[in-house]
Coordinates of C-alpha atoms and ligand atoms in Angstrom, one line a residue:
M1285 CA 80.9 72.5 118.3
T1286 CA 81.5 75.3 116.0
A1287 CA 84.3 75.2 113.5
P1288 CA 87.6 76.7 114.6
Q1289 CA 88.0 80.3 113.5
T1290 CA 91.2 81.9 112.3
H1291 CA 92.0 84.4 115.0
R1292 CA 93.8 87.5 114.1
P1293 CA 93.3 90.8 116.0
Q1294 CA 91.3 93.4 114.2
G1295 CA 93.4 95.9 112.3
L1296 CA 93.6 99.7 112.8
F1297 CA 91.2 100.5 109.9
E1298 CA 88.7 97.7 110.6
L1299 CA 87.5 99.3 113.9
D1300 CA 85.0 102.1 113.9
P1301 CA 86.1 105.2 115.8
Q1302 CA 84.4 104.3 119.1
A1303 CA 85.8 100.7 119.1
L1304 CA 89.2 102.1 118.2
E1305 CA 89.2 104.5 121.1
A1306 CA 88.2 101.7 123.5
K1307 CA 91.0 99.5 122.1
V1308 CA 93.6 102.2 122.4
V1309 CA 92.6 102.8 126.0
E1310 CA 92.6 99.1 126.7
L1311 CA 96.2 99.1 125.4
G1312 CA 97.3 101.9 127.8
G1313 CA 96.7 104.9 125.6
R1314 CA 94.4 107.9 125.9
P1315 CA 91.2 108.2 123.7
F1316 CA 92.7 111.0 121.6
H1317 CA 95.6 108.7 120.6
A1318 CA 93.2 106.8 118.4
R1319 CA 92.8 109.7 116.0
I1320 CA 96.5 110.5 116.0
L1321 CA 97.2 106.9 115.2
R1322 CA 95.1 106.7 112.1
K1323 CA 96.1 110.1 110.9
E1324 CA 99.8 109.4 111.3
V1325 CA 99.7 106.0 109.6
L1326 CA 97.8 107.4 106.6
S1327 CA 99.5 110.8 106.2
K1328 CA 103.0 109.3 106.5
G1329 CA 102.4 105.8 105.2
I1330 CA 103.7 104.2 108.3
L1331 CA 104.0 100.4 108.1
D1332 CA 105.9 99.7 111.3
A1333 CA 104.3 100.7 114.7
Q1334 CA 107.7 101.5 116.1
E1335 CA 107.9 104.6 113.9
L1336 CA 104.9 106.1 115.7
T1337 CA 107.1 108.1 118.0
S1338 CA 104.4 110.6 118.9
L1339 CA 102.6 107.8 120.8
P1340 CA 103.5 106.5 124.3
A1341 CA 106.0 103.7 124.2
A1342 CA 103.8 101.2 125.9
L1343 CA 101.0 101.7 123.4
R1344 CA 103.4 101.5 120.5
A1345 CA 104.8 98.3 121.8
A1346 CA 101.4 96.7 122.2
L1347 CA 100.2 97.5 118.7
P1348 CA 101.7 94.7 116.6
E1349 CA 100.1 92.0 118.6
A1350 CA 96.9 93.7 119.6
L1351 CA 96.1 96.2 116.9
P1352 CA 98.0 95.7 113.7
L1353 CA 98.4 98.7 111.4
L1354 CA 97.8 96.5 108.3
V1355 CA 96.3 93.1 107.9
G1356 CA 97.2 92.2 104.4
H1357 CA 100.2 90.2 103.1
A1358 CA 102.6 91.8 100.6
L1359 CA 102.9 89.1 97.9
D1360 CA 104.8 90.9 95.1
R1361 CA 106.2 94.2 94.1
R1362 CA 107.4 95.2 90.6
E1363 CA 109.0 98.4 89.6
S1364 CA 109.0 99.4 86.0
R1365 CA 111.5 101.5 84.2
D1366 CA 109.2 104.5 84.1
G1367 CA 109.1 104.5 87.9
A1368 CA 105.6 103.0 88.4
I1369 CA 105.5 100.5 91.3
K1370 CA 102.9 97.8 91.4
L1371 CA 102.0 96.1 94.6
L1372 CA 100.2 92.8 94.9
T1373 CA 98.5 92.3 98.3
G1374 CA 96.6 89.3 99.6
F1375 CA 94.0 89.6 102.4
D1376 CA 92.7 86.1 102.7
Q1377 CA 95.8 84.0 103.3
A1378 CA 99.5 84.5 103.0
G1379 CA 100.7 83.3 99.6
L1380 CA 97.2 83.1 98.1
R1381 CA 97.2 85.0 94.8
Q1382 CA 93.7 84.0 93.6
S1383 CA 92.1 86.7 95.8
A1384 CA 95.1 89.1 95.7
I1385 CA 94.6 92.7 94.5
E1386 CA 96.8 95.2 92.9
T1387 CA 97.7 98.8 93.7
V1388 CA 99.9 101.0 91.5
Y1389 CA 101.9 103.9 92.6
M1390 CA 102.7 106.2 89.6
P1391 CA 105.1 109.1 90.4
P1392 CA 104.8 112.2 88.1
R1393 CA 106.5 111.6 84.8
K1394 CA 108.5 114.9 85.0
K1395 CA 111.5 114.7 87.1
N1396 CA 111.7 117.5 89.7
S1397 CA 107.9 117.7 89.8
T1398 CA 106.6 119.0 93.0
K1399 CA 103.4 116.9 92.6
G1400 CA 102.9 113.6 94.4
A1401 CA 102.1 110.4 92.7
T1402 CA 98.8 109.1 91.4
V1403 CA 97.7 105.9 93.1
C1404 CA 95.5 103.3 91.4
V1405 CA 93.4 101.2 93.7
S1406 CA 91.3 98.1 93.4
T1407 CA 87.8 97.6 94.8
Q1408 CA 87.1 93.9 94.3
A1409 CA 89.1 90.7 94.3
G1410 CA 88.5 89.6 90.7
C1411 CA 85.7 91.2 88.7
P1412 CA 82.3 89.9 87.6
V1413 CA 82.1 91.9 84.4
G1414 CA 84.3 89.7 82.3
C1415 CA 85.6 92.1 79.6
P1416 CA 87.5 89.8 77.2
F1417 CA 90.5 92.2 77.0
C1418 CA 91.1 92.6 80.7
A1419 CA 93.2 90.3 82.9
S1420 CA 91.3 91.3 86.0
G1421 CA 88.2 89.6 84.9
I1422 CA 89.8 86.2 84.3
G1423 CA 88.3 83.9 86.9
G1424 CA 85.3 86.1 87.7
L1425 CA 84.6 87.8 91.0
I1426 CA 86.0 86.4 94.2
R1427 CA 84.6 88.9 96.6
N1428 CA 84.1 92.6 97.3
L1429 CA 86.9 94.3 99.2
K1430 CA 86.1 95.7 102.6
A1431 CA 86.6 99.4 103.3
H1432 CA 89.7 98.8 105.4
E1433 CA 91.2 96.7 102.6
I1434 CA 90.8 99.7 100.2
V1435 CA 92.3 102.0 102.9
E1436 CA 95.2 99.7 103.3
Q1437 CA 96.2 100.2 99.7
F1438 CA 96.5 103.9 100.3
V1439 CA 98.8 103.3 103.3
R1440 CA 101.0 100.9 101.4
A1441 CA 101.2 103.4 98.5
R1442 CA 101.9 106.3 100.7
A1443 CA 104.8 104.3 102.2
L1444 CA 106.4 104.6 98.7
G1445 CA 106.1 108.4 98.6
P1446 CA 103.6 111.3 98.5
I1447 CA 100.3 111.0 96.8
S1448 CA 98.3 113.7 95.2
R1449 CA 95.7 111.9 93.0
C1450 CA 93.8 108.7 93.1
V1451 CA 92.2 106.7 90.3
V1452 CA 89.9 103.9 91.1
M1453 CA 90.9 101.8 88.1
G1454 CA 92.5 98.7 89.6
I1455 CA 90.9 95.3 89.8
G1456 CA 87.1 95.3 90.0
E1457 CA 84.0 97.3 89.2
P1458 CA 83.8 100.2 91.7
L1459 CA 80.1 100.8 91.4
L1460 CA 79.4 97.2 92.5
N1461 CA 81.1 98.0 95.8
L1462 CA 80.4 101.7 96.1
E1463 CA 79.5 101.7 99.8
A1464 CA 82.8 100.3 100.9
L1465 CA 84.6 102.6 98.5
Q1466 CA 82.9 105.7 99.8
R1467 CA 83.6 104.7 103.4
A1468 CA 87.2 104.0 102.5
L1469 CA 87.6 107.4 100.8
A1470 CA 86.1 109.2 103.8
I1471 CA 88.7 107.5 106.0
V1472 CA 91.5 108.2 103.6
R1473 CA 90.6 111.9 103.5
E1474 CA 91.2 112.1 107.3
G1475 CA 94.9 111.6 106.6
L1476 CA 95.6 112.4 102.9
E1477 CA 94.6 115.6 101.3
L1478 CA 92.6 114.3 98.3
G1479 CA 90.2 117.0 97.0
A1480 CA 87.0 116.0 95.2
R1481 CA 88.7 116.5 91.8
K1482 CA 91.7 114.4 92.8
V1483 CA 89.8 111.2 92.8
T1484 CA 88.4 109.5 89.6
V1485 CA 86.3 106.4 89.7
S1486 CA 86.1 104.4 86.5
S1487 CA 83.0 102.2 85.9
V1488 CA 81.4 100.3 83.0
G1489 CA 78.4 102.5 83.6
F1490 CA 75.5 100.7 85.2
P1491 CA 72.9 103.4 84.7
E1492 CA 70.9 103.1 88.0
R1493 CA 74.1 102.9 90.0
I1494 CA 75.5 106.0 88.3
R1495 CA 72.3 107.9 89.3
R1496 CA 72.4 106.5 92.8
A1497 CA 76.1 107.6 93.1
A1498 CA 75.3 111.0 91.7
A1499 CA 72.6 111.5 94.4
S1500 CA 75.0 110.5 97.2
D1501 CA 77.1 113.6 97.2
P1502 CA 80.0 111.9 95.5
R1503 CA 83.3 113.5 96.1
F1504 CA 84.9 112.1 92.9
D1505 CA 84.9 112.4 89.2
L1506 CA 83.4 109.7 87.0
A1507 CA 84.9 107.9 84.1
I1508 CA 82.7 105.5 82.1
S1509 CA 84.3 102.7 80.1
L1510 CA 82.5 102.8 76.8
H1511 CA 84.9 101.1 74.3
T1512 CA 82.7 101.2 71.2
P1513 CA 79.7 103.1 69.8
F1514 CA 78.1 99.9 68.5
Q1515 CA 75.6 98.1 70.6
E1516 CA 76.4 94.5 69.5
Q1517 CA 80.1 95.0 70.0
R1518 CA 79.6 96.6 73.4
D1519 CA 77.6 93.6 74.5
E1520 CA 80.6 91.5 73.6
L1521 CA 83.3 93.8 75.1
V1522 CA 81.4 94.4 78.4
P1523 CA 79.5 91.1 78.9
A1524 CA 77.9 91.8 82.2
M1525 CA 76.2 94.8 80.6
S1526 CA 74.9 92.9 77.6
G1527 CA 71.5 94.3 76.7
V1528 CA 71.9 97.6 78.4
P1529 CA 71.5 100.2 75.6
I1530 CA 74.4 102.5 75.1
D1531 CA 72.0 105.4 75.0
E1532 CA 70.9 104.6 78.5
I1533 CA 74.5 104.7 79.7
L1534 CA 75.0 108.0 78.0
S1535 CA 71.9 109.4 79.5
A1536 CA 73.0 108.3 83.0
G1537 CA 76.3 110.2 82.2
D1538 CA 74.2 113.3 81.3
D1539 CA 72.3 112.9 84.6
W1540 CA 75.6 112.7 86.4
F1541 CA 76.7 116.0 84.9
A1542 CA 73.3 117.6 85.7
A1543 CA 73.5 116.4 89.3
T1544 CA 77.1 117.0 90.1
G1545 CA 78.3 119.7 87.6
R1546 CA 81.2 117.5 86.7
E1547 CA 81.9 116.3 83.2
V1548 CA 82.1 112.6 82.5
T1549 CA 85.2 111.1 80.9
Y1550 CA 84.4 108.3 78.4
E1551 CA 87.2 105.7 78.4
Y1552 CA 87.9 103.8 75.2
V1553 CA 90.4 101.0 75.2
L1554 CA 91.8 100.9 71.6
L1555 CA 92.0 97.4 70.4
G1556 CA 93.9 97.0 67.1
G1557 CA 91.5 95.8 64.3
T1558 CA 88.6 95.6 66.7
N1559 CA 87.3 99.0 67.6
D1560 CA 89.9 101.4 66.1
S1561 CA 88.4 102.0 62.6
E1562 CA 87.3 105.3 61.1
D1563 CA 83.7 104.0 61.3
H1564 CA 84.1 103.6 65.0
A1565 CA 85.5 107.1 65.4
R1566 CA 82.6 108.7 63.3
N1567 CA 79.9 106.8 65.2
L1568 CA 81.5 107.6 68.5
V1569 CA 81.4 111.3 67.6
D1570 CA 77.7 110.9 66.7
R1571 CA 77.0 109.4 70.1
L1572 CA 79.0 112.0 72.1
V1573 CA 79.1 115.3 70.3
G1574 CA 77.1 118.0 72.2
R1575 CA 77.4 116.2 75.5
R1576 CA 79.5 117.6 78.3
A1577 CA 82.1 114.9 78.1
T1578 CA 85.7 114.2 77.1
V1579 CA 87.1 111.0 75.7
N1580 CA 90.2 109.2 77.0
L1581 CA 91.7 106.7 74.6
I1582 CA 93.7 103.9 76.2
P1583 CA 95.9 101.9 73.8
Y1584 CA 95.4 98.3 74.8
N1585 CA 98.1 96.7 77.1
P1586 CA 98.7 93.3 75.6
S1587 CA 98.4 90.3 77.9
P1588 CA 99.8 87.0 76.7
E1589 CA 96.7 85.1 77.6
L1590 CA 94.3 87.5 75.7
P1591 CA 93.7 87.6 72.0
F1592 CA 93.9 91.3 71.3
R1593 CA 96.6 93.6 70.0
R1594 CA 97.6 97.2 70.5
P1595 CA 97.2 99.5 67.5
N1596 CA 100.4 101.3 66.5
P1597 CA 100.9 104.9 67.6
T1598 CA 100.0 106.4 64.2
R1599 CA 96.7 104.6 64.2
V1600 CA 96.0 105.8 67.8
E1601 CA 96.8 109.4 66.8
N1602 CA 94.6 109.1 63.7
F1603 CA 91.7 107.9 65.8
R1604 CA 92.2 110.8 68.2
A1605 CA 92.4 113.3 65.4
L1606 CA 89.2 112.1 63.9
L1607 CA 87.4 112.7 67.2
E1608 CA 88.9 116.2 67.6
E1609 CA 88.1 117.1 64.0
D1610 CA 84.5 116.6 64.8
G1611 CA 84.5 118.6 68.0
L1612 CA 85.3 116.1 70.7
V1613 CA 88.0 116.6 73.3
A1614 CA 90.1 113.4 73.2
T1615 CA 93.3 112.5 75.1
V1616 CA 95.5 109.4 74.9
R1617 CA 96.6 107.6 78.0
W1618 CA 99.6 105.3 77.5
S1619 CA 99.6 103.0 80.4
R1620 CA 102.6 102.7 82.6
G1621 CA 104.3 99.7 84.1
L1622 CA 104.2 97.8 80.9
E1623 CA 107.7 96.3 80.9
E1624 CA 107.1 94.2 83.9
S1625 CA 103.7 93.0 82.6
A1626 CA 102.4 95.0 85.4
A1627 CA 99.5 96.5 83.5
C1628 CA 96.0 96.2 85.0
G1629 CA 95.3 92.8 86.5
Q1630 CA 98.3 91.2 85.0
L1631 CA 100.5 90.7 88.0
R1632 CA 97.7 88.7 89.7
A1633 CA 96.8 86.8 86.6
Q1634 CA 100.4 85.7 86.2
G1635 CA 100.6 84.0 89.6
V1636 CA 97.1 82.6 89.8
A1637 CA 97.8 79.4 88.0
G1638 CA 101.2 78.8 89.7
E1639 CA 102.3 78.5 93.3
T1640 CA 103.4 81.6 95.1
D1641 CA 106.4 81.9 97.3
P1642 CA 104.9 82.6 100.7
D1643 CA 108.3 83.8 101.9
L1644 CA 107.9 87.0 99.9
D1645 CA 105.5 88.1 102.5
S1646 CA 108.2 88.3 105.1
V1647 CA 110.8 89.6 102.7
S1648 CA 108.9 92.6 101.2
A1649 CA 106.0 93.0 103.5
T1650 CA 105.2 95.6 106.1
Ligands
LIG2328 N1 86.1 98.1 86.1 C1 86.3 99.4 85.9 C2 87.5 100.0 86.5 C3 88.8 99.2 86.3 S1 89.5 99.0 84.7 C4 86.2 99.7 84.4 O1 86.2 98.8 83.6 O2 86.0 100.9 84.0 C5 90.1 100.6 84.4 C6 90.2 100.9 82.9 O3 91.3 100.0 82.3 C7 89.0 100.5 82.1 O4 88.7 101.6 81.2 C8 89.4 99.3 81.4 O5 88.6 99.1 80.2 C9 90.8 99.5 81.1 N2 91.5 98.2 80.8 C10 91.3 97.0 81.3 N3 92.2 96.1 80.7 C11 93.0 96.8 79.9 C12 94.1 96.5 79.0 N4 94.6 95.3 78.9 N5 94.6 97.5 78.3 C13 94.2 98.8 78.5 N6 93.2 99.2 79.3 C14 92.6 98.2 80.0
LIG2329 FE1 86.2 94.3 85.3 FE2 86.9 96.8 84.4 FE3 88.4 94.6 83.8 FE4 86.0 94.9 82.7 S1 87.8 96.2 82.4 S2 86.8 93.0 83.6 S3 84.9 95.8 84.3 S4 88.1 95.5 85.8

């Protein structure tokens, strides 16, 4: 006898287009309703099938039981004073935080802006890279997300308001799950208008994967997390890439530019007393000057369980000025959602050790 399986109907974004059409017809709809269904859910961020008023009532009524719009469980939701909203979603089991992932909805900072929000999505549950300053890597990789689980993050974010940009900078290393990410982005673009330059994928920079991605007609910009110009230190700060020469990573970045015509952004998490010295700045310039690239400095978001500290704003500004003095273009990105310890990976990390309240699912979910 085979082991009992957990039975749940497949969700809207799990089915391929043919299977979805067949399912919609089986539930009393017409084939073309399948497309409408996906497009409406994505473009409006619809979480409740009853709101799909352009569909026949019988089909609408059948959806929750037979073809759920979403399949994840809403585990937590934090809103910070700056307006960023962080969602924690579990896919494996209600209440289970270990494999939960985070999605952040960041409305424009300026009030009255006509622009939509930037949404930050995750690509893996956990992360195998193990950067010692990052809460997402604590506990290693649990599993790759499936394409529909990435799509679902966009739907949940869209339900909070309009979206005009996406950064793939949540939990996980996107280039280790590129196929699912690309499939998800293709589906998302059916409903949300996200131009090629509106999506940025951040990676620690596996050279061969960058080259493969560049050859696959990527419709996104690339950011590479470099963090230091010194080889020995990079091996410590990005453990899964230990031994991969920085020069090889930069050369893959050059190849990305040659193949796509898009400049790479090099990300640099500024860790007080660790990689924010003048020597670091000068050596970073030596590595990058003359390349078609910009630098994005990210002052470290402290996490209670991690032994790093954030440099003060003057030191951050000095570091930036040193880079610019020598001809690099450098910007500073102060992360949002800090007050609620809702910075990258922290919401999940907080709850992993403790028990979760499974009731939250029914309170704040879909
Ligand atoms: N795994 C990918 C993408 C997710 S992390 C990567 O590492 O690039 C997105 C960015 O957030 C990376 O540049 C990462 O170094 C940075 N980051 C991780 N933890 C951080 C922290 N505590 N404070 C500031 N930035 C952090
Ligand atoms: Fe993974 Fe990126 Fe965090 Fe490093 S910084 S552990 S690669 S998510």
